[in-house]
Short mmCIF file of C-alpha atoms (C1' of nucleotides) and ligand atoms in Angstrom, two decimals:
data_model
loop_
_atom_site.label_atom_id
_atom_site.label_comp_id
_atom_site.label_asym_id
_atom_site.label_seq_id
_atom_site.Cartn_x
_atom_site.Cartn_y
_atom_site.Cartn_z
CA UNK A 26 168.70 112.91 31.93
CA UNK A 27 170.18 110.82 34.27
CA UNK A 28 169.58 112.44 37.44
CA UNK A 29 171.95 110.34 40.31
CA UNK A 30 174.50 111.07 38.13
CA UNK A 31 173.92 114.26 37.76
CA UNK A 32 174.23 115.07 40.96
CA UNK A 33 176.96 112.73 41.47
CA UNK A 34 178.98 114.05 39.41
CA UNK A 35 178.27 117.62 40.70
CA UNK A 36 179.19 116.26 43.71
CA UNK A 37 176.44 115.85 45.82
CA UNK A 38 175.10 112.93 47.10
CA UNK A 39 172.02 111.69 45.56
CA UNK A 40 169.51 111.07 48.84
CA UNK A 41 165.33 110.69 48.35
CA UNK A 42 164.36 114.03 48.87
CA UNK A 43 167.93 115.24 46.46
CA UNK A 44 166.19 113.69 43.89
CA UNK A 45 162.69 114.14 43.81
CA UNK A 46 163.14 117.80 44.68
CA UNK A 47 166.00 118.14 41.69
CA UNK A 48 163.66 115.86 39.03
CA UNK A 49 160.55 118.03 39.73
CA UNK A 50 162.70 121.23 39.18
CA UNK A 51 164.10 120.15 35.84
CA UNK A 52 160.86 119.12 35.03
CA UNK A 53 158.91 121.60 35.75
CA UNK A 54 158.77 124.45 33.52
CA UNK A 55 157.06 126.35 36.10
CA UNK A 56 160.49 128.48 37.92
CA UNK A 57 158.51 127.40 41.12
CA UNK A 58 159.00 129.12 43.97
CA UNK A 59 160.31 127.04 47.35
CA UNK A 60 156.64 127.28 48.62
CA UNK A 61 155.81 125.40 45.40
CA UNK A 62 158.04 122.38 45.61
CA UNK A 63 157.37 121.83 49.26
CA UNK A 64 153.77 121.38 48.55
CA UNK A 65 153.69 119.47 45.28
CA UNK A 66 156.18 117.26 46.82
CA UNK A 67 154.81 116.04 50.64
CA UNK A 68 152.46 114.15 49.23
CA UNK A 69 154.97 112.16 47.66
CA UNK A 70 157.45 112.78 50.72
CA UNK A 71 155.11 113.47 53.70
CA UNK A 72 158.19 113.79 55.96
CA UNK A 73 159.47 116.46 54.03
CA UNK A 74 160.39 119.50 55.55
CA UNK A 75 160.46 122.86 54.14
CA UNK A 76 164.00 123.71 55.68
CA UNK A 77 165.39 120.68 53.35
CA UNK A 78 163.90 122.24 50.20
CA UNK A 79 165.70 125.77 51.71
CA UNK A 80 168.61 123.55 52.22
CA UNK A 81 168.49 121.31 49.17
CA UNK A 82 168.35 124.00 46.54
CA UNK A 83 171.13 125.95 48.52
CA UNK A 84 173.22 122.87 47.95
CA UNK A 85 172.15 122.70 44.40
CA UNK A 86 173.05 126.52 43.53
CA UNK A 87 176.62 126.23 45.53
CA UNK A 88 177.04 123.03 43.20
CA UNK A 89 176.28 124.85 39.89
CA UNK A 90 173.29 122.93 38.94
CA UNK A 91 170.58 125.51 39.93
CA UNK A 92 170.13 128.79 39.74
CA UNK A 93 168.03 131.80 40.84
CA UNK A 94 165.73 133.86 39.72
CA UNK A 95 164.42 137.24 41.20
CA UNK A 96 162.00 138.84 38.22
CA UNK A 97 159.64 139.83 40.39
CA UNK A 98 160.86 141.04 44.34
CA UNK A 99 159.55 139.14 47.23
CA UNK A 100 159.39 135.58 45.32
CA UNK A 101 162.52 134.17 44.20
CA UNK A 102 161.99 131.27 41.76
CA UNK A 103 164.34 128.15 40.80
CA UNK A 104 165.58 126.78 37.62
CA UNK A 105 167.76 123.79 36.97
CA UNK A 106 168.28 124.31 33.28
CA UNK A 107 171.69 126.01 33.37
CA UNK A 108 171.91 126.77 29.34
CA UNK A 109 172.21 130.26 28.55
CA UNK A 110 168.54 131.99 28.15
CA UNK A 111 166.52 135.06 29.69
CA UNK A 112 162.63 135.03 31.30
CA UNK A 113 159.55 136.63 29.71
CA UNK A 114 157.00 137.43 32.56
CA UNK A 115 153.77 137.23 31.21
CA UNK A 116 151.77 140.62 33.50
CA UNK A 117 148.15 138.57 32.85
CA UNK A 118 148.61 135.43 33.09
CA UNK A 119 151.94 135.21 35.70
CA UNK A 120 153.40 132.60 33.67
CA UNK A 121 157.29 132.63 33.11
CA UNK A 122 158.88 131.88 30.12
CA UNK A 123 162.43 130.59 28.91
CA UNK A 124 163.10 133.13 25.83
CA UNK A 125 166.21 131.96 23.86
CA UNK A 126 168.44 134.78 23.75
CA UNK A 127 172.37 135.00 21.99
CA UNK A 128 173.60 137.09 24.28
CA UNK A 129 176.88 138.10 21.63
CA UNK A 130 174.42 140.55 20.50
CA UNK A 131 174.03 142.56 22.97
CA UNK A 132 176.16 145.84 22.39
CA UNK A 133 176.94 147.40 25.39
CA UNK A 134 178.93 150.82 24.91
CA UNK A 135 181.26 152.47 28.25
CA UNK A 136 182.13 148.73 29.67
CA UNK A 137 184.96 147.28 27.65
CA UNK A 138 186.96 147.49 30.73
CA UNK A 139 184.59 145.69 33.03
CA UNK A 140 184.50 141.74 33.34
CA UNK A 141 180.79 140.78 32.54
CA UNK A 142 180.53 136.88 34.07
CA UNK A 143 176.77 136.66 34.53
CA UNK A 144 174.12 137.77 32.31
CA UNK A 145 170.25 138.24 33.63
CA UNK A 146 167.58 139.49 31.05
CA UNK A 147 164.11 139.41 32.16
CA UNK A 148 161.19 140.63 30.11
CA UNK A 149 158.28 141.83 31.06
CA UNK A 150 154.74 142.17 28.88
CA UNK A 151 151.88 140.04 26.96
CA UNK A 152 152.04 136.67 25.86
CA UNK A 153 150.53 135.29 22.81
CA UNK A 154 147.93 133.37 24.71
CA UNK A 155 146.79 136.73 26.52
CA UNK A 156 147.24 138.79 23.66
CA UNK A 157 144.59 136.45 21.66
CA UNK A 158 142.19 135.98 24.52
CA UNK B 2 166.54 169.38 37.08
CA UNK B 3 163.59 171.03 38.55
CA UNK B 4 162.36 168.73 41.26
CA UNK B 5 159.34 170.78 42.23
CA UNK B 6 158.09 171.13 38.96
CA UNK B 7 159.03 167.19 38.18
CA UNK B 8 156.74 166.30 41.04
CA UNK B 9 153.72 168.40 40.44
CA UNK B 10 154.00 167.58 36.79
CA UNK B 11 153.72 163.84 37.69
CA UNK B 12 150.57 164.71 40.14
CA UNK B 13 152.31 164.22 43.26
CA UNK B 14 152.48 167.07 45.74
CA UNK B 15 155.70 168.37 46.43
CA UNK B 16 155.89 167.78 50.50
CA UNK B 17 158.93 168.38 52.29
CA UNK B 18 159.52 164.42 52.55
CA UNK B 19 158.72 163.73 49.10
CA UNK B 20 161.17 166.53 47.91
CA UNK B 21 164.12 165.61 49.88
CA UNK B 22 163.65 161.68 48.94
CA UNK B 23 163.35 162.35 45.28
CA UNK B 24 166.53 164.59 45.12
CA UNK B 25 168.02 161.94 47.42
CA UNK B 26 167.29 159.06 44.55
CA UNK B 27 168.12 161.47 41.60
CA UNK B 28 171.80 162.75 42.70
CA UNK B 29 172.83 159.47 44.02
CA UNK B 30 174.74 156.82 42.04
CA UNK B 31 174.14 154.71 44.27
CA UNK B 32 170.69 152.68 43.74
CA UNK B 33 170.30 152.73 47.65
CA UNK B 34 168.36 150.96 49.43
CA UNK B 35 164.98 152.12 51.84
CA UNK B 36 167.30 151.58 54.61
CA UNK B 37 170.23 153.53 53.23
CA UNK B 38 167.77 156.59 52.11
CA UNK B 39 166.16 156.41 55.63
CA UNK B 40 169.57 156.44 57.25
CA UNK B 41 171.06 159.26 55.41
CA UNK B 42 167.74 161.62 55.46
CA UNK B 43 167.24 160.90 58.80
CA UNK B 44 169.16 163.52 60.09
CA UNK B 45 168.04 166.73 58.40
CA UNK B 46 164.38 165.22 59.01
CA UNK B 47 164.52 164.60 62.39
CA UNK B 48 160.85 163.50 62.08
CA UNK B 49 160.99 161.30 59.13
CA UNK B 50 159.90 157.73 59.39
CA UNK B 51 160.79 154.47 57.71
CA UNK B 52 157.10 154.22 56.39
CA UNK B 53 156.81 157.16 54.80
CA UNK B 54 159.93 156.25 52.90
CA UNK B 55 158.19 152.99 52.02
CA UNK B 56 155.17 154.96 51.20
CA UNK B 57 156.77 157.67 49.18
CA UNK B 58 158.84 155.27 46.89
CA UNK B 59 155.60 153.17 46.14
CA UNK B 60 153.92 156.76 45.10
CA UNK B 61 156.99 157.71 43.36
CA UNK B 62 156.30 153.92 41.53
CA UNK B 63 152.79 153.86 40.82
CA UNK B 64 153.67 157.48 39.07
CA UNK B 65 156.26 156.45 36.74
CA UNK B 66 159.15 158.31 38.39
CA UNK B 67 160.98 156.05 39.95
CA UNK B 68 161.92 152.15 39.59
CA UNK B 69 162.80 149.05 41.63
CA UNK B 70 166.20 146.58 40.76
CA UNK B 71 166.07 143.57 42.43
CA UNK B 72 169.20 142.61 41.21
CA UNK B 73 169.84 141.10 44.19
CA UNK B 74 167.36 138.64 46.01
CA UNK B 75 166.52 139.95 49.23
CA UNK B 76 167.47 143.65 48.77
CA UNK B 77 165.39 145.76 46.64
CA UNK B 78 166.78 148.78 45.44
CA UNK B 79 165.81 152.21 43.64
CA UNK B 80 166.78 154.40 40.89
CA UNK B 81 165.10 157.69 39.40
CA UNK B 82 166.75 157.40 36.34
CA UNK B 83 164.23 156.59 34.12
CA UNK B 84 165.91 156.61 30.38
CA UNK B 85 166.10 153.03 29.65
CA UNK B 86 169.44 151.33 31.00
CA UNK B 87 171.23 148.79 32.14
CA UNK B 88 172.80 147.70 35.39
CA UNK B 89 176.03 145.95 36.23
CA UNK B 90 176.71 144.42 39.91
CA UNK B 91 180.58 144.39 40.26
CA UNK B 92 181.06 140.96 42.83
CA UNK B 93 183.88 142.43 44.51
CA UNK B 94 183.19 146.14 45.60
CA UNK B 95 179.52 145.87 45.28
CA UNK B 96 178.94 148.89 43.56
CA UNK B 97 176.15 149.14 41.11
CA UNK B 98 177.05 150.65 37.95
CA UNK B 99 174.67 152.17 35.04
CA UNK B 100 175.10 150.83 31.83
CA UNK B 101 173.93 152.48 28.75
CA UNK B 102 172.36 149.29 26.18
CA UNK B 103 170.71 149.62 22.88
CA UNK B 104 168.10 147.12 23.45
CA UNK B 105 166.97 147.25 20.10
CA UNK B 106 170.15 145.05 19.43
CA UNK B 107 169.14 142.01 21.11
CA UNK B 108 168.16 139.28 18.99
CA UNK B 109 165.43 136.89 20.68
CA UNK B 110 164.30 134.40 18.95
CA UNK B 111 160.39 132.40 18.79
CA UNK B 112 158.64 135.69 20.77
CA UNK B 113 157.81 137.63 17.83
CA UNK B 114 154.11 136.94 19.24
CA UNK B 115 154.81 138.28 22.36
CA UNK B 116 154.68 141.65 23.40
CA UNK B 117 157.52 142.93 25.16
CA UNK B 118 156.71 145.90 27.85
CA UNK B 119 159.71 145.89 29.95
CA UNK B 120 163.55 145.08 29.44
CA UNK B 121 165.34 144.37 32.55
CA UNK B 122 169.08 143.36 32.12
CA UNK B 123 171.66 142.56 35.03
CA UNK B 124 175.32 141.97 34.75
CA UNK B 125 177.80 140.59 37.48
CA UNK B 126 181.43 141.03 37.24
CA UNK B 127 184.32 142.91 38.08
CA UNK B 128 184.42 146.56 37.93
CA UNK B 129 187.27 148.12 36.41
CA UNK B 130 188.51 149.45 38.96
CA UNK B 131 188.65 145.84 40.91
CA UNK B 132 190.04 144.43 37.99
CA UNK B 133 193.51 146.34 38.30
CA UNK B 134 193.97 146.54 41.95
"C1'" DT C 14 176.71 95.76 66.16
"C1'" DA C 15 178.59 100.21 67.56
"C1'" DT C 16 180.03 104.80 66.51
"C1'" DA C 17 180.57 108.94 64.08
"C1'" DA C 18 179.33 111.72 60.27
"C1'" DA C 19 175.85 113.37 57.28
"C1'" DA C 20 171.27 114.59 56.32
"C1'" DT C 21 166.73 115.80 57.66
"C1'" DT C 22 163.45 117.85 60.53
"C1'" DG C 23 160.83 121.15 63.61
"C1'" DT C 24 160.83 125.24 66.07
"C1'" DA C 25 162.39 129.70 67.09
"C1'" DA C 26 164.57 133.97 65.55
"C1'" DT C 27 165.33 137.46 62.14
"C1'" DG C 28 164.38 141.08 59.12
"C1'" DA C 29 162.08 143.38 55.38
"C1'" DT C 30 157.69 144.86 54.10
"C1'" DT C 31 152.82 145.91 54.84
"C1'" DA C 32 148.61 147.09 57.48
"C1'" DC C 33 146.47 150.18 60.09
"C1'" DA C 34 145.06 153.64 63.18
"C1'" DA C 35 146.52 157.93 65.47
"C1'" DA C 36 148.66 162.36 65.00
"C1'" DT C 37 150.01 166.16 62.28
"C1'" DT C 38 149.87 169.14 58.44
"C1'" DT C 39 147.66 171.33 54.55
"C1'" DA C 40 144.06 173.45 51.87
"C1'" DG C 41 139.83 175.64 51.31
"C1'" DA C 42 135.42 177.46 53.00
"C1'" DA C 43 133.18 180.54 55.96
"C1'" DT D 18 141.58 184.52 60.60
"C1'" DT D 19 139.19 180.37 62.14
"C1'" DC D 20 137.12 176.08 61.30
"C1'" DT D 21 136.76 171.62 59.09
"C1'" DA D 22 137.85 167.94 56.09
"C1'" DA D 23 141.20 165.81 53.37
"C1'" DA D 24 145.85 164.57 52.74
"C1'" DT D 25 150.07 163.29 54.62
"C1'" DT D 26 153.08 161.53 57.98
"C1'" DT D 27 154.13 158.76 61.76
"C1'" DG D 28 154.61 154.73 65.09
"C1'" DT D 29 153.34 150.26 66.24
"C1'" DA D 30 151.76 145.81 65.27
"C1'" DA D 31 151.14 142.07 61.96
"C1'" DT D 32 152.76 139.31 58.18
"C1'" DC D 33 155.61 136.39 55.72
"C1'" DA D 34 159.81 134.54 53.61
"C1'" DT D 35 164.10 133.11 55.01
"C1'" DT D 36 167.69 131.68 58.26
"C1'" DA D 37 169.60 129.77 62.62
"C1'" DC D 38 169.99 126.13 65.38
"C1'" DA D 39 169.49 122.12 68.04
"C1'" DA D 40 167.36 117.58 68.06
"C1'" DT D 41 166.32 113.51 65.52
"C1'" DT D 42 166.99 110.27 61.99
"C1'" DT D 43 169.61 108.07 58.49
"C1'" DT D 44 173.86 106.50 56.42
"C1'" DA D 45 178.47 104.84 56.23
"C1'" DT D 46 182.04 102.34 58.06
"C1'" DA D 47 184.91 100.13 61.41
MN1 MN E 8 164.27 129.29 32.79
MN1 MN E 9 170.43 152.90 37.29
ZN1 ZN E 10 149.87 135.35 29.53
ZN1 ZN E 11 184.39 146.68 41.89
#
DNA sequence: TATAAAATTGTAATGATTACAAATTTAGAA
DNA sequence: TTCTAAATTTGTAATCATTACAATTTTATA
């Protein structure tokens, strides 16, 4: 992944704290919250304000290249992988997972005549790790 | 729909605030909000009180009678409904509608170990209705 | 270099939710 | 019925994430 271009391309101009904050999203597989990034990252940054990372990943979602989500109310969590796929919340352990998901087969009856353009599917339960333990 | 008996039956005590909220949330369509619910209850109990909205929902929750949709960041809503369903967001009109969903028809793949607890599944679009105006 | 635009920063304001203690109501014993 | 304790409701203050906004810094360009 080249990530100036990336944002280039997506139109946004590619400054330090663009790019650390985007590489340690797509990176992570954590869905951090903004909380999160602001204090993994002012080490690495130490002028780094929390209003950019507020800022930064507003930019990113108005550009297409990040998105949100809200599986849980009162945190709302990032994710720069754009590709199709739902979130398993794991109840023990907190941890969020991508779950592929082919979203052709979901059969929804009594909405033919509505336009569906955005899909959310989050799961909620045990994970294998938990489950085991 | 019995309300009385629906309360007492889930162990909550039918008081006069916990009556009128619950029939509130069960005849309305409309997913409100703890604002909207204070708002409209407000006047026919002149004494009611934002908390004891917040406090009632939260019993209704811990009770199994009611449910939160965050389908929205930053506005959580609620909904007595409790068979399982889905819920669409039309972008234009804002209106939440209920979708019925067989969830046994979606296909995930490489979580066979996990154990799934909760399904929650939220659609954006245009409503019908939005569609042909 | 000089100037304007863009980006970043820090602080204050907002608004939803929660904490908490006081007031009121309810239920049960005497 | 009257008394007392528990349950419920209420109002106010605290918390905390997010947003607004103005000042500062950086970048681009003439
Ligand atoms: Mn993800
Ligand atoms: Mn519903
Ligand atoms: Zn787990
Ligand atoms: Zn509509």
């Amino acid at each position: 992944m080249d990530f100036i271009n990336h944002l280039t391309s997506n139109n946004i101009k590619p400054s330090l704290q663009r790019l650390r904050i985007f590489e340690y999203l797509y990176n992570s597989a954590e869905h951090p919250t903004v909380d999160t990034i602001y204090s993994d990252l002012v080490s690495a940054i130490p002028t780094l304000s929390k209003t950019t990372v507020y800022n930064t990943l507003k930019l990113f979602i108005d550009n297409g290249i990040t998105s949100t989500l809200t599986i849980e109310e009162n945190e709302v969590r990032y994710d720069a992988i754009m590709e199709e796929h739902a979130h398993f919340k794991c109840d023990t352990c907190g941890h969020i997972y991508d779950v592929e998901i082919d979203i052709s087969t979901l059969k929804f009856k009594k909405i033919k005549s509505f336009k569906v353009e955005t899909t959310n599917i989050y799961l909620n339960g045990k994970c294998n790790k938990c489950l085991t333990n």
